[in-house]
XYZ file of C-alpha atoms in Angstrom:
413
model
C 118.616 105.821 82.995
C 119.828 102.551 84.485
C 118.569 101.483 87.906
C 119.099 98.636 90.317
C 117.660 97.423 93.612
C 119.597 96.018 96.552
C 117.850 94.328 99.470
C 119.702 94.810 102.727
C 120.278 92.153 105.376
C 119.270 92.540 109.005
C 121.537 94.665 111.178
C 121.497 97.643 108.811
C 123.528 100.351 110.521
C 124.811 102.459 107.653
C 122.255 104.677 105.852
C 122.864 102.856 102.575
C 123.375 99.465 104.204
C 126.670 98.753 102.466
C 129.056 100.881 100.449
C 127.312 102.570 97.532
C 128.643 101.362 94.184
C 131.028 103.981 92.737
C 129.413 106.124 90.088
C 125.816 105.555 91.169
C 123.442 107.668 93.193
C 121.251 105.978 95.808
C 118.238 106.426 98.058
C 117.108 104.149 100.874
C 113.602 103.007 101.761
C 114.073 100.796 104.839
C 115.544 97.485 103.624
C 115.579 98.523 99.956
C 118.212 100.715 98.286
C 117.587 102.108 94.803
C 120.735 102.866 92.786
C 120.693 104.828 89.526
C 122.964 106.330 86.863
C 122.178 108.229 83.665
C 124.794 106.761 81.326
C 126.044 103.285 80.547
C 129.645 103.995 81.540
C 128.674 105.171 85.036
C 126.326 102.228 85.370
C 129.031 99.758 84.384
C 131.237 101.304 87.078
C 128.339 100.903 89.517
C 127.871 97.228 88.611
C 131.573 96.542 89.037
C 131.609 98.404 92.337
C 128.589 96.514 93.583
C 130.156 93.187 92.728
C 133.394 94.053 94.551
C 131.461 95.362 97.583
C 129.339 92.211 97.762
C 126.095 94.063 96.983
C 123.528 91.921 95.154
C 122.247 94.476 92.654
C 119.126 93.511 90.723
C 119.023 95.601 87.566
C 115.677 97.093 86.619
C 115.094 99.040 83.416
C 113.515 102.451 83.996
C 112.285 105.087 81.562
C 113.633 108.627 81.472
C 116.562 110.196 83.318
C 117.478 110.777 86.942
C 115.561 114.079 86.790
C 112.387 112.011 86.350
C 112.798 110.142 89.658
C 110.255 111.296 92.238
C 109.307 110.258 95.732
C 105.589 109.878 96.463
C 104.201 109.883 99.998
C 100.596 108.737 99.907
C 97.632 107.787 102.060
C 96.421 104.300 101.183
C 96.838 103.802 97.430
C 95.455 107.179 96.369
C 98.321 108.095 94.045
C 98.296 104.735 92.287
C 94.526 104.723 91.959
C 94.601 108.145 90.305
C 97.721 107.569 88.178
C 97.930 103.853 87.348
C 100.075 104.522 84.278
C 102.979 106.087 86.200
C 105.882 103.590 86.438
C 106.622 102.554 90.030
C 110.226 101.550 90.698
C 109.993 100.949 94.457
C 106.727 100.270 96.300
C 106.735 100.583 100.094
C 103.060 101.358 100.572
C 103.149 104.828 102.105
C 106.260 105.599 100.042
C 106.852 105.069 96.333
C 109.666 105.888 93.949
C 108.193 106.654 90.524
C 109.405 107.879 87.145
C 107.652 111.080 86.051
C 108.655 112.621 82.750
C 108.132 116.341 82.242
C 104.854 115.824 80.412
C 103.317 113.893 83.301
C 104.372 116.159 86.161
C 101.593 118.669 85.684
C 99.051 115.812 85.762
C 99.889 114.592 89.251
C 98.890 117.583 91.338
C 97.607 116.458 94.750
C 93.872 116.370 95.357
C 92.242 119.098 97.388
C 92.193 116.636 100.318
C 96.028 116.500 100.208
C 96.186 112.712 99.996
C 99.625 112.448 98.425
C 102.814 114.453 97.976
C 105.217 114.274 95.029
C 108.794 115.600 95.220
C 112.071 114.993 93.364
C 114.055 112.069 94.734
C 117.281 113.410 96.201
C 120.484 111.349 96.038
C 121.402 110.071 99.485
C 117.838 110.339 100.815
C 116.888 108.019 103.678
C 113.112 108.029 103.299
C 112.439 105.757 106.261
C 114.285 103.032 108.078
C 113.931 100.390 110.731
C 115.330 101.201 114.155
C 116.511 98.905 116.924
C 116.161 100.894 120.154
C 117.530 99.326 123.315
C 114.972 98.454 125.954
C 115.422 99.908 129.445
C 114.401 98.560 132.812
C 110.657 99.342 133.048
C 109.641 102.078 135.466
C 107.216 100.403 137.921
C 104.794 103.332 137.898
C 104.755 103.550 134.120
C 104.455 99.775 133.807
C 101.394 99.827 136.074
C 99.717 102.356 133.772
C 100.669 100.398 130.634
C 99.143 97.302 132.217
C 95.867 99.213 132.618
C 95.383 99.441 128.841
C 92.304 97.299 128.210
C 91.363 95.408 125.075
C 87.686 95.410 126.088
C 87.626 99.154 126.742
C 89.440 99.950 123.489
C 87.189 97.625 121.512
C 84.063 99.218 122.997
C 85.118 102.777 122.112
C 86.167 101.810 118.597
C 82.871 100.015 117.978
C 80.945 103.056 119.226
C 82.802 105.325 116.806
C 82.388 103.007 113.824
C 78.648 102.671 114.543
C 78.080 106.211 113.259
C 77.267 105.968 109.556
C 79.817 108.674 108.855
C 81.983 111.018 110.864
C 82.475 113.436 107.986
C 83.599 116.711 109.563
C 80.432 118.592 108.569
C 77.965 115.799 109.333
C 75.519 115.145 112.137
C 77.425 111.902 112.677
C 80.583 113.828 113.504
C 78.689 116.014 115.971
C 77.192 112.948 117.607
C 80.586 111.232 117.832
C 82.105 114.364 119.347
C 79.264 114.507 121.868
C 79.855 110.881 122.807
C 83.597 111.458 123.237
C 83.007 114.637 125.257
C 80.744 112.718 127.605
C 83.370 110.017 128.107
C 86.062 112.584 128.862
C 83.891 114.572 131.269
C 82.921 111.400 133.105
C 86.635 110.708 133.532
C 87.089 114.083 135.193
C 88.622 116.104 132.345
C 87.726 119.729 131.637
C 86.332 119.638 128.105
C 85.882 122.465 125.603
C 84.364 122.391 122.123
C 86.268 124.785 119.857
C 84.721 125.748 116.472
C 86.648 124.927 113.296
C 85.903 126.660 109.989
C 85.953 124.475 106.862
C 85.085 126.649 103.888
C 81.505 127.738 104.437
C 80.912 124.967 106.972
C 81.805 124.492 110.600
C 83.196 121.548 112.534
C 84.901 121.452 115.932
C 87.889 120.366 117.955
C 87.378 118.657 121.291
C 89.995 119.800 123.836
C 90.238 118.042 127.214
C 92.574 119.050 130.042
C 93.828 117.554 133.257
C 95.895 120.099 135.154
C 98.933 119.216 137.209
C 99.604 120.010 140.822
C 100.884 123.475 141.675
C 104.503 122.914 140.621
C 105.855 125.779 138.527
C 106.932 126.095 135.832
C 104.792 123.429 134.169
C 104.771 122.174 130.620
C 101.889 120.746 128.587
C 101.997 117.197 127.233
C 99.592 116.811 124.303
C 98.046 113.658 122.812
C 96.005 114.044 119.618
C 93.966 112.129 117.040
C 91.473 113.195 114.414
C 87.873 112.185 114.954
C 86.529 112.654 111.428
C 86.262 110.095 108.625
C 85.688 110.412 104.881
C 84.571 108.484 101.795
C 86.401 110.111 98.895
C 84.484 108.444 96.085
C 81.046 108.523 97.708
C 81.077 112.103 98.966
C 80.047 113.699 102.283
C 76.836 111.707 102.745
C 78.256 108.283 101.862
C 79.018 105.631 104.485
C 82.429 106.310 106.042
C 82.892 104.043 109.067
C 86.556 105.040 109.358
C 87.533 102.119 111.580
C 91.269 102.497 110.984
C 91.221 106.086 109.701
C 90.818 107.243 112.316
C 88.511 105.433 114.699
C 91.590 103.479 115.752
C 93.509 106.578 116.838
C 90.493 108.310 118.396
C 89.650 105.197 120.423
C 93.312 105.045 121.415
C 93.152 108.601 122.729
C 90.043 107.789 124.772
C 91.799 104.730 126.208
C 94.846 106.791 127.172
C 92.457 109.294 128.763
C 90.887 106.506 130.832
C 94.227 105.109 131.983
C 95.764 108.473 132.887
C 92.617 109.744 134.619
C 93.469 107.407 137.479
C 97.180 108.255 137.570
C 98.700 110.053 140.562
C 98.848 113.846 140.493
C 100.898 114.976 137.539
C 103.927 117.226 137.372
C 102.945 118.594 133.940
C 99.548 119.352 132.415
C 97.888 116.806 130.132
C 95.900 117.936 127.106
C 93.956 115.580 124.839
C 92.638 116.857 121.489
C 90.263 115.212 119.018
C 90.492 117.226 115.810
C 87.846 117.880 113.190
C 88.557 118.744 109.563
C 91.675 116.597 109.216
C 90.489 114.785 106.106
C 89.665 118.044 104.317
C 93.181 119.413 104.847
C 94.260 119.529 108.531
C 91.808 122.339 109.312
C 91.348 121.510 112.992
C 95.019 121.194 113.907
C 96.096 124.118 111.724
C 93.569 126.456 113.316
C 94.375 125.167 116.802
C 98.115 125.842 116.435
C 97.464 129.242 114.839
C 95.320 130.213 117.851
C 98.102 129.580 120.382
C 99.932 132.637 121.740
C 103.748 132.397 121.638
C 104.030 131.589 125.350
C 101.593 128.683 125.037
C 103.446 127.289 122.015
C 106.688 127.475 123.975
C 105.037 125.660 126.891
C 104.223 122.502 124.917
C 106.688 119.780 125.830
C 105.562 117.252 123.228
C 102.738 116.220 120.912
C 101.979 112.547 120.228
C 99.560 112.090 117.338
C 97.736 108.827 116.563
C 96.422 108.278 113.048
C 95.722 104.828 111.562
C 97.183 102.522 114.191
C 95.302 99.292 113.548
C 96.066 97.718 110.159
C 98.985 95.315 109.825
C 100.991 96.279 106.713
C 104.222 94.562 107.763
C 105.249 90.988 108.466
C 105.319 91.693 112.201
C 103.553 94.413 114.254
C 105.391 97.654 113.541
C 104.912 101.340 114.298
C 106.198 104.163 112.104
C 107.393 107.217 114.048
C 107.234 110.194 111.688
C 108.601 113.559 112.758
C 111.294 116.139 111.987
C 114.544 117.368 113.506
C 112.563 119.290 116.144
C 110.974 115.968 117.136
C 114.199 113.977 117.537
C 114.099 113.669 121.337
C 110.436 112.678 121.325
C 111.029 110.086 118.589
C 113.800 108.587 120.716
C 111.512 108.510 123.782
C 108.781 106.751 121.821
C 111.205 104.232 120.297
C 112.564 103.345 123.741
C 109.006 103.065 125.098
C 108.161 100.673 122.253
C 111.192 98.507 123.042
C 110.618 98.576 126.807
C 106.862 98.114 127.107
C 105.750 96.439 123.840
C 106.822 93.949 121.188
C 106.568 96.492 118.364
C 109.109 96.864 115.617
C 109.995 100.506 114.987
C 110.419 102.453 111.760
C 111.402 106.135 111.661
C 111.031 108.915 109.114
C 111.931 112.615 109.120
C 109.460 113.457 106.327
C 106.278 114.660 108.071
C 103.178 114.447 105.888
C 99.432 114.864 105.949
C 98.388 114.367 109.544
C 97.836 116.555 112.567
C 101.470 116.514 113.705
C 102.456 118.683 110.722
C 101.068 122.084 111.894
C 102.843 121.619 115.236
C 106.149 120.804 113.510
C 105.696 123.805 111.212
C 105.457 125.916 114.398
C 108.685 124.335 115.754
C 106.793 122.298 118.366
C 108.084 118.724 118.925
C 105.453 116.418 117.432
C 105.460 112.827 116.180
C 102.935 110.843 114.199
C 102.513 107.282 115.472
C 101.037 105.222 112.631
C 100.972 101.617 111.499
C 104.196 100.429 109.862
C 104.773 101.472 106.269
C 105.968 98.515 104.194
C 102.489 98.051 102.677
C 99.479 100.242 102.005
C 96.021 100.104 103.526
C 93.577 99.689 100.640
C 90.446 100.299 102.738
C 90.873 103.806 104.071
C 88.678 106.612 102.715
C 86.122 104.038 101.556
C 83.033 102.319 102.910
C 85.272 99.277 103.408
C 87.230 100.762 106.316
C 85.410 98.558 108.805
C 86.183 96.590 111.956
C 86.889 93.448 109.905
C 90.386 94.671 108.971
C 91.371 95.913 112.441
C 94.364 94.299 114.147
C 93.614 94.936 117.816
C 96.977 93.782 119.129
C 98.849 96.211 116.884
C 96.571 99.049 118.011
C 96.878 98.127 121.681
C 100.666 97.990 121.515
C 100.806 101.439 119.911
C 98.464 102.695 122.659
C 100.745 101.096 125.274
C 103.796 102.776 123.754
C 102.056 106.146 123.722
C 100.754 105.658 127.264
C 104.273 104.949 128.489
C 105.839 107.925 126.725
C 103.050 110.257 127.854
C 103.216 109.082 131.460
C 106.981 109.593 131.550
C 106.621 113.120 130.120
C 103.986 114.013 132.713
C 106.108 113.035 135.709
């Protein structure tokens, strides 16, 4: 197999950036396009086509055939830590293109915690890409709420969450963190319910907080979610797991949105905030929550905005990745416009939902989007004792909270 890499210039409108060289297959990962062909004649055609199209194609030798090309979606560097001998052709942090021969494929089964996914790389795949949404004139009411997002308040909540030695889903630390969060939400005037979550032989919980709208009918439900639990994969359930980025950052963001929207005028739609347990063990909290919803309640959900890992800078400039599916397209557009209008965030988009609490909603055909730190690099600290406040980028987190506040406020109107 012959492969080559092309780096795209700014202003990338076409999925492949420029015309694909004749004879070669391609897949795009933001500003990087991987081209490949199985035989020398096709590859020579591809080289000639690239030259005539003005594509700077850097050839890279790769083992195997096109059938060996696989796309990895991972959390942190879990796949590479477990399989350091697998050749990596393109490294974009959350996303990798690797070469897996038949003998290796059975050795790369995901862990029980579902920390990575491996699938064949399809020709023409656009794994993720940068977007350039047009800003709109800010809505004065929404702008006032965005301006209420407080660095001091966010910092306080995040520090309180990280202070627990661990928030493992089955630990006393998780229960204490949930109790703290429940107290904050009740003090803000939300109706709060603790809902049991089964994890094997153990039990965790989801924290569900509601603010009901005025009497307008029919009403929809606007949902904001984050997982509260943390984990230390190498150390086990009792090991230190501060979980500052994963996912103290998202949980603190939810509590900040709760504070800002608690003082908003009466809503047209209902607001529901959910802190999930059991995410790190396999999306137990969100899966059981969605399964418990009757069909009419599923149909009544307007949107779900999920925050997971929003505070580590993996890109050259502050960037958010919006990850959803076709059912989420309108919500992804709303979030991208909110980012352009109310923040300085760059925006990346992906239609390959993976391994966070938006997935069970999408599987039930409910519009849901993961908002997560940009994906050009990988966070090395998550799922370890090193996921501490030292690596937190507060401005990135606050801008993602502002974006989500704006989109949520607009949906509640």
